[in-house]
PDB file of C-alpha atoms in Angstrom:
ATOM      1  CA  MET A 393       5.207 -15.062  27.452  1.00  0.00           C
ATOM      2  CA  ALA A 394       3.273 -15.255  30.626  1.00  0.00           C
ATOM      3  CA  ALA A 395       0.083 -14.887  31.594  1.00  0.00           C
ATOM      4  CA  PRO A 396       0.264 -11.660  33.450  1.00  0.00           C
ATOM      5  CA  ASP A 397       2.225 -10.508  30.224  1.00  0.00           C
ATOM      6  CA  LEU A 398      -0.500 -11.261  28.349  1.00  0.00           C
ATOM      7  CA  ARG A 399      -3.376  -9.562  30.080  1.00  0.00           C
ATOM      8  CA  ALA A 400      -1.660  -6.393  30.455  1.00  0.00           C
ATOM      9  CA  GLU A 401      -1.092  -6.551  26.767  1.00  0.00           C
ATOM     10  CA  LEU A 402      -4.785  -7.812  25.976  1.00  0.00           C
ATOM     11  CA  ASP A 403      -5.756  -5.270  27.997  1.00  0.00           C
ATOM     12  CA  SER A 404      -3.587  -2.126  26.273  1.00  0.00           C
ATOM     13  CA  LEU A 405      -5.426  -3.892  23.011  1.00  0.00           C
ATOM     14  CA  LEU A 406      -8.893  -3.600  24.410  1.00  0.00           C
ATOM     15  CA  LEU A 407      -8.256   0.018  25.427  1.00  0.00           C
ATOM     16  CA  GLN A 408      -6.727   1.307  21.996  1.00  0.00           C
ATOM     17  CA  LEU A 409      -9.596  -0.763  20.355  1.00  0.00           C
ATOM     18  CA  LEU A 410     -12.744   0.898  21.819  1.00  0.00           C
ATOM     19  CA  GLY A 411     -10.452   4.076  21.695  1.00  0.00           C
ATOM     20  CA  ASP A 412     -10.112   3.861  17.765  1.00  0.00           C
ATOM     21  CA  LEU A 413     -13.964   2.747  17.915  1.00  0.00           C
ATOM     22  CA  GLU A 414     -14.770   5.622  19.203  1.00  0.00           C
ATOM     23  CA  GLU A 415     -12.920   7.996  16.870  1.00  0.00           C
ATOM     24  CA  LEU A 416     -14.354   5.949  14.033  1.00  0.00           C
ATOM     25  CA  GLU A 417     -17.365   6.898  14.906  1.00  0.00           C
ATOM     26  CA  GLY A 418     -16.733  10.631  15.625  1.00  0.00           C
ATOM     27  CA  LYS A 419     -14.749  10.605  12.079  1.00  0.00           C
ATOM     28  CA  ARG A 420     -18.048   8.791  10.415  1.00  0.00           C
ATOM     29  CA  ALA A 421     -20.491  11.429  11.757  1.00  0.00           C
ATOM     30  CA  VAL A 422     -18.573  14.129  10.245  1.00  0.00           C
ATOM     31  CA  LEU A 423     -17.961  12.719   6.793  1.00  0.00           C
ATOM     32  CA  ASN A 424     -21.772  11.661   6.539  1.00  0.00           C
ATOM     33  CA  ALA A 425     -22.289  15.363   7.719  1.00  0.00           C
ATOM     34  CA  ARG A 426     -20.071  16.535   4.350  1.00  0.00           C
ATOM     35  CA  VAL A 427     -21.174  14.238   1.702  1.00  0.00           C
ATOM     36  CA  GLU A 428     -24.743  15.649   2.990  1.00  0.00           C
ATOM     37  CA  GLU A 429     -23.832  18.933   2.469  1.00  0.00           C
ATOM     38  CA  GLY A 430     -22.185  17.814  -0.732  1.00  0.00           C
ATOM     39  CA  TRP A 431     -25.552  16.740  -2.094  1.00  0.00           C
ATOM     40  CA  LEU A 432     -27.271  19.755  -1.076  1.00  0.00           C
ATOM     41  CA  SER A 433     -25.180  21.991  -2.818  1.00  0.00           C
ATOM     42  CA  LEU A 434     -24.978  19.930  -6.060  1.00  0.00           C
ATOM     43  CA  ALA A 435     -28.983  20.062  -5.785  1.00  0.00           C
ATOM     44  CA  LYS A 436     -28.394  24.254  -5.434  1.00  0.00           C
ATOM     45  CA  ALA A 437     -26.050  23.818  -8.791  1.00  0.00           C
ATOM     46  CA  ARG A 438     -28.610  21.603 -11.012  1.00  0.00           C
ATOM     47  CA  TYR A 439     -31.302  24.051  -9.821  1.00  0.00           C
ATOM     48  CA  ALA A 440     -29.059  27.371 -11.110  1.00  0.00           C
ATOM     49  CA  MET A 441     -27.959  25.272 -14.251  1.00  0.00           C
ATOM     50  CA  GLY A 442     -30.881  22.562 -15.335  1.00  0.00           C
ATOM     51  CA  ALA A 443     -31.433  19.077 -14.275  1.00  0.00           C
ATOM     52  CA  LYS A 444     -29.584  17.712 -16.306  1.00  0.00           C
ATOM     53  CA  SER A 445     -26.170  19.962 -16.416  1.00  0.00           C
ATOM     54  CA  VAL A 446     -25.149  18.047 -13.219  1.00  0.00           C
ATOM     55  CA  GLY A 447     -24.676  14.325 -13.764  1.00  0.00           C
ATOM     56  CA  PRO A 448     -23.114  11.585 -16.059  1.00  0.00           C
ATOM     57  CA  LEU A 449     -23.527  13.411 -19.236  1.00  0.00           C
ATOM     58  CA  GLN A 450     -20.680  16.020 -18.283  1.00  0.00           C
ATOM     59  CA  TYR A 451     -18.320  13.120 -17.134  1.00  0.00           C
ATOM     60  CA  ALA A 452     -15.353  13.836 -19.394  1.00  0.00           C
ATOM     61  CA  SER A 453     -14.300  10.782 -21.586  1.00  0.00           C
ATOM     62  CA  HIS A 454     -10.791  11.243 -20.444  1.00  0.00           C
ATOM     63  CA  MET A 455     -10.245  11.563 -16.751  1.00  0.00           C
ATOM     64  CA  GLU A 456      -6.922  11.509 -14.524  1.00  0.00           C
ATOM     65  CA  PRO A 457      -7.278  11.305 -10.603  1.00  0.00           C
ATOM     66  CA  GLN A 458      -6.234  14.946  -9.064  1.00  0.00           C
ATOM     67  CA  VAL A 459      -6.710  12.633  -5.983  1.00  0.00           C
ATOM     68  CA  CYS A 460      -4.567   9.718  -4.936  1.00  0.00           C
ATOM     69  CA  LEU A 461      -3.581   7.765  -1.745  1.00  0.00           C
ATOM     70  CA  HIS A 462      -0.439   6.703  -0.474  1.00  0.00           C
ATOM     71  CA  THR A 463      -0.064   3.345   1.519  1.00  0.00           C
ATOM     72  CA  SER A 464       2.480   2.668   4.324  1.00  0.00           C
ATOM     73  CA  GLU A 465       2.431  -0.264   6.508  1.00  0.00           C
ATOM     74  CA  ALA A 466       2.954   0.981  10.208  1.00  0.00           C
ATOM     75  CA  GLN A 467       2.952  -2.616  11.657  1.00  0.00           C
ATOM     76  CA  GLU A 468       2.551  -6.270  10.207  1.00  0.00           C
ATOM     77  CA  GLY A 469      -0.290  -6.203   8.390  1.00  0.00           C
ATOM     78  CA  LEU A 470      -1.411  -2.622   9.567  1.00  0.00           C
ATOM     79  CA  GLN A 471      -1.682  -0.812   6.597  1.00  0.00           C
ATOM     80  CA  LYS A 472      -2.044   3.380   7.142  1.00  0.00           C
ATOM     81  CA  PHE A 473      -3.773   5.515   3.997  1.00  0.00           C
ATOM     82  CA  LYS A 474      -2.715   9.272   2.933  1.00  0.00           C
ATOM     83  CA  VAL A 475      -4.649  10.838   0.828  1.00  0.00           C
ATOM     84  CA  VAL A 476      -2.094  12.944  -1.406  1.00  0.00           C
ATOM     85  CA  ARG A 477      -3.235  15.612  -4.463  1.00  0.00           C
ATOM     86  CA  ALA A 478      -1.756  16.416  -7.662  1.00  0.00           C
ATOM     87  CA  GLY A 479       0.030  19.300  -8.757  1.00  0.00           C
ATOM     88  CA  VAL A 480       0.046  20.728  -5.191  1.00  0.00           C
ATOM     89  CA  HIS A 481       2.855  23.369  -4.643  1.00  0.00           C
ATOM     90  CA  THR A 482       4.183  24.914  -1.282  1.00  0.00           C
ATOM     91  CA  PRO A 483       4.043  28.643  -1.733  1.00  0.00           C
ATOM     92  CA  GLU A 484       7.197  30.307  -1.628  1.00  0.00           C
ATOM     93  CA  GLU A 485       7.424  32.383   1.769  1.00  0.00           C
ATOM     94  CA  VAL A 486       8.957  35.438   1.990  1.00  0.00           C
ATOM     95  CA  GLY A 487       8.683  36.279   5.325  1.00  0.00           C
ATOM     96  CA  PRO A 488       9.615  38.548   8.192  1.00  0.00           C
ATOM     97  CA  GLY A 489      12.320  37.065   9.282  1.00  0.00           C
ATOM     98  CA  GLU A 490      14.480  37.548   5.838  1.00  0.00           C
ATOM     99  CA  ALA A 491      17.042  41.067   6.810  1.00  0.00           C
ATOM    100  CA  ALA A 492      17.362  41.960   3.438  1.00  0.00           C
ATOM    101  CA  LEU A 493      15.143  42.846   1.157  1.00  0.00           C
ATOM    102  CA  ARG A 494      14.466  40.425  -1.281  1.00  0.00           C
ATOM    103  CA  ARG A 495      15.598  40.869  -4.923  1.00  0.00           C
ATOM    104  CA  ARG A 496      12.955  40.344  -7.448  1.00  0.00           C
ATOM    105  CA  LYS A 497      14.675  38.740 -10.181  1.00  0.00           C
ATOM    106  CA  GLY A 498      11.610  39.431 -13.137  1.00  0.00           C
ATOM    107  CA  PRO A 499      10.098  36.726 -14.582  1.00  0.00           C
ATOM    108  CA  ALA A 500      10.576  32.963 -13.431  1.00  0.00           C
ATOM    109  CA  LYS A 501      12.768  31.601 -15.485  1.00  0.00           C
ATOM    110  CA  THR A 502      11.770  27.877 -15.115  1.00  0.00           C
ATOM    111  CA  PRO A 503       8.526  26.922 -14.577  1.00  0.00           C
ATOM    112  CA  GLU A 504       7.155  23.984 -12.388  1.00  0.00           C
ATOM    113  CA  PRO A 505       8.060  20.795 -14.639  1.00  0.00           C
ATOM    114  CA  GLN A 506       4.641  19.732 -13.465  1.00  0.00           C
ATOM    115  CA  SER A 507       2.139  22.177 -14.698  1.00  0.00           C
ATOM    116  CA  SER A 508       1.773  20.315 -18.213  1.00  0.00           C
ATOM    117  CA  GLU A 509       0.966  17.307 -16.233  1.00  0.00           C
ATOM    118  CA  ALA A 510      -1.574  18.688 -13.775  1.00  0.00           C
ATOM    119  CA  PRO A 511      -4.643  16.865 -14.146  1.00  0.00           C
ATOM    120  CA  GLN A 512      -8.176  18.665 -15.659  1.00  0.00           C
ATOM    121  CA  ASP A 513      -9.980  20.105 -13.128  1.00  0.00           C
ATOM    122  CA  PRO A 514     -13.238  18.039 -13.093  1.00  0.00           C
ATOM    123  CA  LEU A 515     -15.212  21.757 -12.554  1.00  0.00           C
ATOM    124  CA  ASN A 516     -14.190  22.293 -16.257  1.00  0.00           C
ATOM    125  CA  TRP A 517     -16.270  19.129 -17.471  1.00  0.00           C
ATOM    126  CA  PHE A 518     -19.708  21.497 -16.265  1.00  0.00           C
ATOM    127  CA  GLY A 519     -18.280  24.520 -18.424  1.00  0.00           C
ATOM    128  CA  ILE A 520     -16.240  27.508 -17.646  1.00  0.00           C
ATOM    129  CA  LEU A 521     -18.282  29.905 -15.527  1.00  0.00           C
ATOM    130  CA  VAL A 522     -19.903  27.698 -12.930  1.00  0.00           C
ATOM    131  CA  PRO A 523     -21.958  28.376  -9.625  1.00  0.00           C
ATOM    132  CA  HIS A 524     -20.138  28.855  -6.327  1.00  0.00           C
ATOM    133  CA  SER A 525     -22.612  26.075  -5.227  1.00  0.00           C
ATOM    134  CA  LEU A 526     -20.816  23.613  -7.626  1.00  0.00           C
ATOM    135  CA  ARG A 527     -17.393  24.824  -5.666  1.00  0.00           C
ATOM    136  CA  GLN A 528     -18.858  24.303  -2.785  1.00  0.00           C
ATOM    137  CA  ALA A 529     -19.747  20.874  -3.476  1.00  0.00           C
ATOM    138  CA  GLN A 530     -16.723  20.325  -4.444  1.00  0.00           C
ATOM    139  CA  ALA A 531     -14.310  21.620  -1.349  1.00  0.00           C
ATOM    140  CA  SER A 532     -17.581  18.994   0.617  1.00  0.00           C
ATOM    141  CA  PHE A 533     -16.145  16.168  -1.168  1.00  0.00           C
ATOM    142  CA  ARG A 534     -12.885  16.587  -1.119  1.00  0.00           C
ATOM    143  CA  ASP A 535     -13.000  17.110   2.576  1.00  0.00           C
ATOM    144  CA  GLY A 536     -15.031  13.818   2.470  1.00  0.00           C
ATOM    145  CA  LEU A 537     -12.095  12.250   1.079  1.00  0.00           C
ATOM    146  CA  GLN A 538      -9.276  13.149   3.352  1.00  0.00           C
ATOM    147  CA  LEU A 539     -12.128  11.542   6.140  1.00  0.00           C
ATOM    148  CA  ALA A 540     -12.340   8.595   3.956  1.00  0.00           C
ATOM    149  CA  ALA A 541      -8.341   7.720   3.854  1.00  0.00           C
ATOM    150  CA  ASP A 542      -8.420   8.513   7.563  1.00  0.00           C
ATOM    151  CA  ILE A 543     -11.555   6.251   8.236  1.00  0.00           C
ATOM    152  CA  ALA A 544     -10.024   3.155   6.252  1.00  0.00           C
ATOM    153  CA  SER A 545      -7.345   3.410   8.397  1.00  0.00           C
ATOM    154  CA  LEU A 546      -9.019   3.038  11.197  1.00  0.00           C
ATOM    155  CA  GLN A 547     -10.576   0.542   9.864  1.00  0.00           C
ATOM    156  CA  ASN A 548      -7.473  -1.049   9.229  1.00  0.00           C
ATOM    157  CA  ARG A 549      -6.219  -0.623  12.685  1.00  0.00           C
ATOM    158  CA  ILE A 550      -9.663  -1.839  14.181  1.00  0.00           C
ATOM    159  CA  ASP A 551      -9.537  -4.889  12.609  1.00  0.00           C
ATOM    160  CA  TRP A 552      -5.722  -5.477  13.189  1.00  0.00           C
ATOM    161  CA  GLY A 553      -6.426  -5.062  16.382  1.00  0.00           C
ATOM    162  CA  ARG A 554      -9.265  -7.545  16.590  1.00  0.00           C
ATOM    163  CA  ASN A 555      -6.535 -10.647  15.098  1.00  0.00           C
ATOM    164  CA  GLN A 556      -4.171  -9.091  18.121  1.00  0.00           C
ATOM    165  CA  ILE A 557      -6.474  -9.525  20.580  1.00  0.00           C
ATOM    166  CA  ARG A 558      -7.881 -13.089  19.166  1.00  0.00           C
ATOM    167  CA  GLY A 559      -4.410 -14.245  18.954  1.00  0.00           C
ATOM    168  CA  LEU A 560      -3.550 -13.145  22.321  1.00  0.00           C
ATOM    169  CA  GLN A 561      -6.768 -14.592  24.056  1.00  0.00           C
ATOM    170  CA  GLU A 562      -6.215 -17.722  22.118  1.00  0.00           C
ATOM    171  CA  LYS A 563      -2.707 -17.922  23.645  1.00  0.00           C
ATOM    172  CA  LEU A 564      -4.152 -17.550  27.226  1.00  0.00           C
ATOM    173  CA  LYS A 565      -6.715 -20.374  26.899  1.00  0.00           C
ATOM    174  CA  GLN A 566      -3.562 -22.281  25.770  1.00  0.00           C
ATOM    175  CA  LEU A 567      -1.771 -21.349  29.364  1.00  0.00           C
ATOM    176  CA  GLU A 568      -4.733 -21.357  31.756  1.00  0.00           C
ATOM    177  CA  PRO A 569      -7.503 -23.849  29.882  1.00  0.00           C
ATOM    178  CA  GLY A 570      -8.344 -24.182  33.504  1.00  0.00           C
ATOM    179  CA  ALA A 571      -9.472 -20.270  33.954  1.00  0.00           C
ATOM    180  CA  ALA A 572     -11.106 -20.022  30.539  1.00  0.00           C
TER     181      ALA A 572
ATOM    182  CA  MET B 287       2.880   3.391  -9.739  1.00  0.00           C
ATOM    183  CA  ALA B 288       5.110   3.348  -6.568  1.00  0.00           C
ATOM    184  CA  GLY B 289       5.282   7.523  -7.727  1.00  0.00           C
ATOM    185  CA  ARG B 290       1.527   7.590  -8.479  1.00  0.00           C
ATOM    186  CA  GLY B 291       0.029   6.375  -5.786  1.00  0.00           C
ATOM    187  CA  LYS B 292      -2.967   4.304  -5.574  1.00  0.00           C
ATOM    188  CA  LEU B 293      -6.710   5.090  -6.513  1.00  0.00           C
ATOM    189  CA  ILE B 294     -10.234   5.731  -4.610  1.00  0.00           C
ATOM    190  CA  ALA B 295     -12.862   3.834  -6.402  1.00  0.00           C
ATOM    191  CA  VAL B 296     -16.923   4.748  -5.791  1.00  0.00           C
ATOM    192  CA  ILE B 297     -20.022   2.297  -6.314  1.00  0.00           C
ATOM    193  CA  GLY B 298     -22.961   4.948  -5.548  1.00  0.00           C
ATOM    194  CA  ASP B 299     -26.218   6.577  -7.179  1.00  0.00           C
ATOM    195  CA  GLU B 300     -25.438   9.665  -9.312  1.00  0.00           C
ATOM    196  CA  ASP B 301     -24.806  12.443  -6.933  1.00  0.00           C
ATOM    197  CA  THR B 302     -23.002  10.687  -4.518  1.00  0.00           C
ATOM    198  CA  VAL B 303     -20.332   9.340  -7.848  1.00  0.00           C
ATOM    199  CA  THR B 304     -20.324  13.021  -9.574  1.00  0.00           C
ATOM    200  CA  GLY B 305     -19.644  14.088  -6.121  1.00  0.00           C
ATOM    201  CA  PHE B 306     -16.498  12.363  -5.474  1.00  0.00           C
ATOM    202  CA  LEU B 307     -15.735  12.933  -9.400  1.00  0.00           C
ATOM    203  CA  LEU B 308     -15.513  16.106  -8.810  1.00  0.00           C
ATOM    204  CA  GLY B 309     -13.069  15.965  -5.544  1.00  0.00           C
ATOM    205  CA  GLY B 310     -10.800  14.433  -8.046  1.00  0.00           C
ATOM    206  CA  ILE B 311     -10.707  10.319  -7.768  1.00  0.00           C
ATOM    207  CA  GLY B 312     -12.213  10.244 -10.997  1.00  0.00           C
ATOM    208  CA  GLU B 313     -10.155   8.062 -13.751  1.00  0.00           C
ATOM    209  CA  LEU B 314     -11.065   7.086 -17.237  1.00  0.00           C
ATOM    210  CA  ASN B 315      -9.011   7.084 -20.106  1.00  0.00           C
ATOM    211  CA  LYS B 316      -8.567   4.721 -23.499  1.00  0.00           C
ATOM    212  CA  ASN B 317      -6.524   1.991 -21.573  1.00  0.00           C
ATOM    213  CA  ARG B 318      -7.745   1.795 -18.448  1.00  0.00           C
ATOM    214  CA  HIS B 319     -11.350   1.240 -17.562  1.00  0.00           C
ATOM    215  CA  PRO B 320     -13.083   3.741 -14.911  1.00  0.00           C
ATOM    216  CA  ASN B 321     -12.825   3.269 -10.751  1.00  0.00           C
ATOM    217  CA  PHE B 322     -16.502   4.256 -10.557  1.00  0.00           C
ATOM    218  CA  LEU B 323     -19.666   2.589 -10.796  1.00  0.00           C
ATOM    219  CA  VAL B 324     -22.825   4.755 -11.424  1.00  0.00           C
ATOM    220  CA  VAL B 325     -25.794   2.703  -9.921  1.00  0.00           C
ATOM    221  CA  GLU B 326     -29.228   3.184 -11.616  1.00  0.00           C
ATOM    222  CA  LYS B 327     -32.403   1.540 -11.305  1.00  0.00           C
ATOM    223  CA  ASP B 328     -31.662  -0.590 -14.343  1.00  0.00           C
ATOM    224  CA  THR B 329     -28.318  -1.306 -13.017  1.00  0.00           C
ATOM    225  CA  THR B 330     -28.628  -5.636 -12.001  1.00  0.00           C
ATOM    226  CA  ILE B 331     -27.137  -7.079  -8.903  1.00  0.00           C
ATOM    227  CA  ASN B 332     -25.051  -9.269 -10.971  1.00  0.00           C
ATOM    228  CA  GLU B 333     -23.378  -5.913 -12.125  1.00  0.00           C
ATOM    229  CA  ILE B 334     -22.816  -4.413  -9.293  1.00  0.00           C
ATOM    230  CA  GLU B 335     -21.088  -7.235  -7.300  1.00  0.00           C
ATOM    231  CA  ASP B 336     -18.995  -8.065 -10.690  1.00  0.00           C
ATOM    232  CA  THR B 337     -17.152  -4.822 -10.156  1.00  0.00           C
ATOM    233  CA  PHE B 338     -16.617  -4.827  -6.975  1.00  0.00           C
ATOM    234  CA  ARG B 339     -15.405  -7.960  -6.746  1.00  0.00           C
ATOM    235  CA  SER B 340     -12.351  -8.204  -7.935  1.00  0.00           C
ATOM    236  CA  LEU B 341     -11.484  -5.019  -6.188  1.00  0.00           C
ATOM    237  CA  GLY B 342      -9.971  -6.310  -3.474  1.00  0.00           C
ATOM    238  CA  SER B 343      -9.094  -9.943  -4.324  1.00  0.00           C
ATOM    239  CA  LEU B 344      -5.325 -10.736  -4.677  1.00  0.00           C
ATOM    240  CA  LEU B 345      -5.943 -13.390  -6.801  1.00  0.00           C
ATOM    241  CA  GLY B 346      -6.406 -12.499 -10.198  1.00  0.00           C
ATOM    242  CA  SER B 347      -7.347 -15.790 -10.986  1.00  0.00           C
ATOM    243  CA  VAL B 348     -10.564 -16.385  -9.010  1.00  0.00           C
ATOM    244  CA  VAL B 349     -11.859 -13.690 -11.593  1.00  0.00           C
ATOM    245  CA  GLU B 350     -11.261 -16.409 -14.976  1.00  0.00           C
ATOM    246  CA  ALA B 351     -12.904 -19.476 -12.503  1.00  0.00           C
ATOM    247  CA  GLU B 352     -16.365 -17.323 -12.742  1.00  0.00           C
ATOM    248  CA  PRO B 353     -17.651 -16.688 -16.493  1.00  0.00           C
ATOM    249  CA  ASN B 354     -21.299 -15.482 -16.583  1.00  0.00           C
ATOM    250  CA  GLU B 355     -23.220 -17.928 -18.202  1.00  0.00           C
ATOM    251  CA  HIS B 356     -26.589 -15.308 -18.720  1.00  0.00           C
ATOM    252  CA  ASP B 357     -24.206 -12.782 -20.355  1.00  0.00           C
ATOM    253  CA  PRO B 358     -21.092 -14.056 -22.446  1.00  0.00           C
ATOM    254  CA  PRO B 359     -20.155 -11.004 -24.481  1.00  0.00           C
ATOM    255  CA  LEU B 360     -20.007  -9.010 -21.299  1.00  0.00           C
ATOM    256  CA  TRP B 361     -17.838 -11.519 -19.446  1.00  0.00           C
ATOM    257  CA  ALA B 362     -14.438  -9.767 -20.902  1.00  0.00           C
ATOM    258  CA  GLU B 363     -15.687  -6.188 -19.823  1.00  0.00           C
ATOM    259  CA  ILE B 364     -17.062  -6.881 -16.425  1.00  0.00           C
ATOM    260  CA  ASP B 365     -13.789  -9.106 -15.628  1.00  0.00           C
ATOM    261  CA  SER B 366     -11.563  -6.378 -16.912  1.00  0.00           C
ATOM    262  CA  ARG B 367     -13.876  -3.397 -14.473  1.00  0.00           C
ATOM    263  CA  GLN B 368     -13.661  -5.830 -11.446  1.00  0.00           C
ATOM    264  CA  PHE B 369     -12.646  -2.998  -8.303  1.00  0.00           C
ATOM    265  CA  LEU B 370     -11.265  -6.199  -5.917  1.00  0.00           C
ATOM    266  CA  HIS B 371      -8.525  -7.457  -8.687  1.00  0.00           C
ATOM    267  CA  ARG B 372      -7.098  -4.212  -9.658  1.00  0.00           C
ATOM    268  CA  ASP B 373      -4.221  -4.070  -7.105  1.00  0.00           C
ATOM    269  CA  ASP B 374      -4.080  -0.013  -7.606  1.00  0.00           C
ATOM    270  CA  ILE B 375      -7.206   0.921  -5.806  1.00  0.00           C
ATOM    271  CA  GLY B 376      -6.761   1.575  -2.241  1.00  0.00           C
ATOM    272  CA  ILE B 377     -10.194   2.458  -0.926  1.00  0.00           C
ATOM    273  CA  ILE B 378     -13.741   1.749  -1.821  1.00  0.00           C
ATOM    274  CA  LEU B 379     -16.523   3.710  -0.948  1.00  0.00           C
ATOM    275  CA  ILE B 380     -19.966   2.435  -2.182  1.00  0.00           C
ATOM    276  CA  ASN B 381     -23.008   4.000  -0.686  1.00  0.00           C
ATOM    277  CA  GLN B 382     -24.625   1.589   2.056  1.00  0.00           C
ATOM    278  CA  TYR B 383     -27.867   0.183   0.502  1.00  0.00           C
ATOM    279  CA  ILE B 384     -26.480  -0.528  -2.497  1.00  0.00           C
ATOM    280  CA  ALA B 385     -23.691  -2.803  -0.269  1.00  0.00           C
ATOM    281  CA  GLU B 386     -26.816  -4.225   1.415  1.00  0.00           C
ATOM    282  CA  MET B 387     -27.470  -5.944  -2.049  1.00  0.00           C
ATOM    283  CA  VAL B 388     -23.843  -7.483  -2.255  1.00  0.00           C
ATOM    284  CA  ARG B 389     -23.616  -8.246   1.155  1.00  0.00           C
ATOM    285  CA  HIS B 390     -22.211 -11.493   1.084  1.00  0.00           C
ATOM    286  CA  ALA B 391     -19.293 -10.259  -1.063  1.00  0.00           C
ATOM    287  CA  LEU B 392     -18.130  -7.628   1.247  1.00  0.00           C
ATOM    288  CA  ASP B 393     -18.516  -9.476   3.925  1.00  0.00           C
ATOM    289  CA  ALA B 394     -16.350 -12.487   2.269  1.00  0.00           C
ATOM    290  CA  HIS B 395     -13.693  -9.776   1.794  1.00  0.00           C
ATOM    291  CA  GLN B 396     -11.076  -9.844   4.619  1.00  0.00           C
ATOM    292  CA  HIS B 397      -7.885  -8.100   3.141  1.00  0.00           C
ATOM    293  CA  SER B 398      -6.930  -4.803   4.303  1.00  0.00           C
ATOM    294  CA  ILE B 399      -6.612  -2.887   0.988  1.00  0.00           C
ATOM    295  CA  PRO B 400      -8.997  -1.942  -0.810  1.00  0.00           C
ATOM    296  CA  ALA B 401     -10.460  -1.158   2.433  1.00  0.00           C
ATOM    297  CA  VAL B 402     -14.406  -0.835   1.991  1.00  0.00           C
ATOM    298  CA  LEU B 403     -16.029   1.857   3.140  1.00  0.00           C
ATOM    299  CA  GLU B 404     -19.880   2.446   3.678  1.00  0.00           C
ATOM    300  CA  ILE B 405     -21.426   5.466   3.345  1.00  0.00           C
ATOM    301  CA  PRO B 406     -24.906   6.853   3.134  1.00  0.00           C
ATOM    302  CA  SER B 407     -27.067   7.754   0.565  1.00  0.00           C
ATOM    303  CA  LYS B 408     -29.739  10.102   0.084  1.00  0.00           C
ATOM    304  CA  GLU B 409     -32.690   8.303   0.600  1.00  0.00           C
ATOM    305  CA  HIS B 410     -30.884   5.606   3.187  1.00  0.00           C
ATOM    306  CA  PRO B 411     -29.023   7.365   6.140  1.00  0.00           C
ATOM    307  CA  TYR B 412     -26.775   5.357   7.367  1.00  0.00           C
ATOM    308  CA  ASP B 413     -26.869   2.417   9.690  1.00  0.00           C
ATOM    309  CA  ALA B 414     -23.935   1.875  11.894  1.00  0.00           C
ATOM    310  CA  ALA B 415     -25.588  -1.845  12.252  1.00  0.00           C
ATOM    311  CA  LYS B 416     -25.467  -2.820   9.194  1.00  0.00           C
ATOM    312  CA  ASP B 417     -21.475  -1.915   8.502  1.00  0.00           C
ATOM    313  CA  SER B 418     -19.672  -5.013   7.883  1.00  0.00           C
ATOM    314  CA  ILE B 419     -16.866  -3.846  10.132  1.00  0.00           C
ATOM    315  CA  LEU B 420     -18.570  -2.518  13.208  1.00  0.00           C
ATOM    316  CA  ARG B 421     -20.236  -5.284  13.079  1.00  0.00           C
ATOM    317  CA  ARG B 422     -17.229  -7.785  12.957  1.00  0.00           C
ATOM    318  CA  ALA B 423     -16.108  -5.717  15.716  1.00  0.00           C
ATOM    319  CA  ARG B 424     -19.320  -5.746  17.672  1.00  0.00           C
ATOM    320  CA  GLY B 425     -18.952 -10.338  17.213  1.00  0.00           C
ATOM    321  CA  MET B 426     -15.749  -9.852  19.044  1.00  0.00           C
ATOM    322  CA  PHE B 427     -16.420  -9.997  22.249  1.00  0.00           C
ATOM    323  CA  THR B 428     -18.562 -12.726  24.205  1.00  0.00           C
ATOM    324  CA  ALA B 429     -19.664 -13.297  27.754  1.00  0.00           C
ATOM    325  CA  GLU B 430     -16.730 -16.185  27.846  1.00  0.00           C
ATOM    326  CA  ASP B 431     -14.202 -13.515  26.793  1.00  0.00           C
ATOM    327  CA  LEU B 432     -15.326 -11.377  28.944  1.00  0.00           C
ATOM    328  CA  ARG B 433     -14.877 -13.581  32.426  1.00  0.00           C
TER     329      ARG B 433
END
């Protein structure tokens, strides 16, 4: 590859890296804000339920993850993360596009096969009726998990970009030892 | 495992771990050790490091090479909890003040999976200057590179 092409590619990678760093900073600020909201909500829940009512003593002895990560490799060495929630069902859409009346067939004949395998909501560890603040905490930390996956993907992209840039710089040095 | 996906692990203080477990990342059953560690006042740095170290390494044999001579009965238990050596963990969330305690282990972790994410804690706000990833990115550019 000729030196001008390498330089153009290097410039492109550098610009992408700087863009990724800026995006990372933005997402980090949002993640930190969500986590702080979550702590505040946990503190409110603790105030409502009692000091020792929200903590490791309430953890279940058996836990199944409601959230898992799917990884995909966009390019060689570049991993991307996506958070997937277990037991998410898309609601049936009955929209205005239907020309005829929807025929109601009565009770559902086939229940969802996954309903028996749906993991237990961690809110249930803390009792049947939990304060709204605990639900808010859960929502904040769930948002945080989505952001964490995006940030992890960005971090991987930054590391990947960094390695690509170093490789190109080495090639440039070999092609143009005098310029270095 | 292909249909199940990877887990998110968390190493943090009580509130951080409780919060993320509320988010639904926790796994604990009779056969598997937990994917979380609550760091308390009496949690030793060795325990944090041992729990973290296996989460990211793809070289399972490294674990057997480093027996803990101070706590031999706990070695097997700590070994199986080590996050870096588990291939089912995709992201490790760790409070930054805890990450500072095991910074050398974090800096030594170069693999893309599991990704390590430093998060603030209640008493210690996030400091970008201490983040391993950002420090590596910042160290990329020297005066010579920009000529």
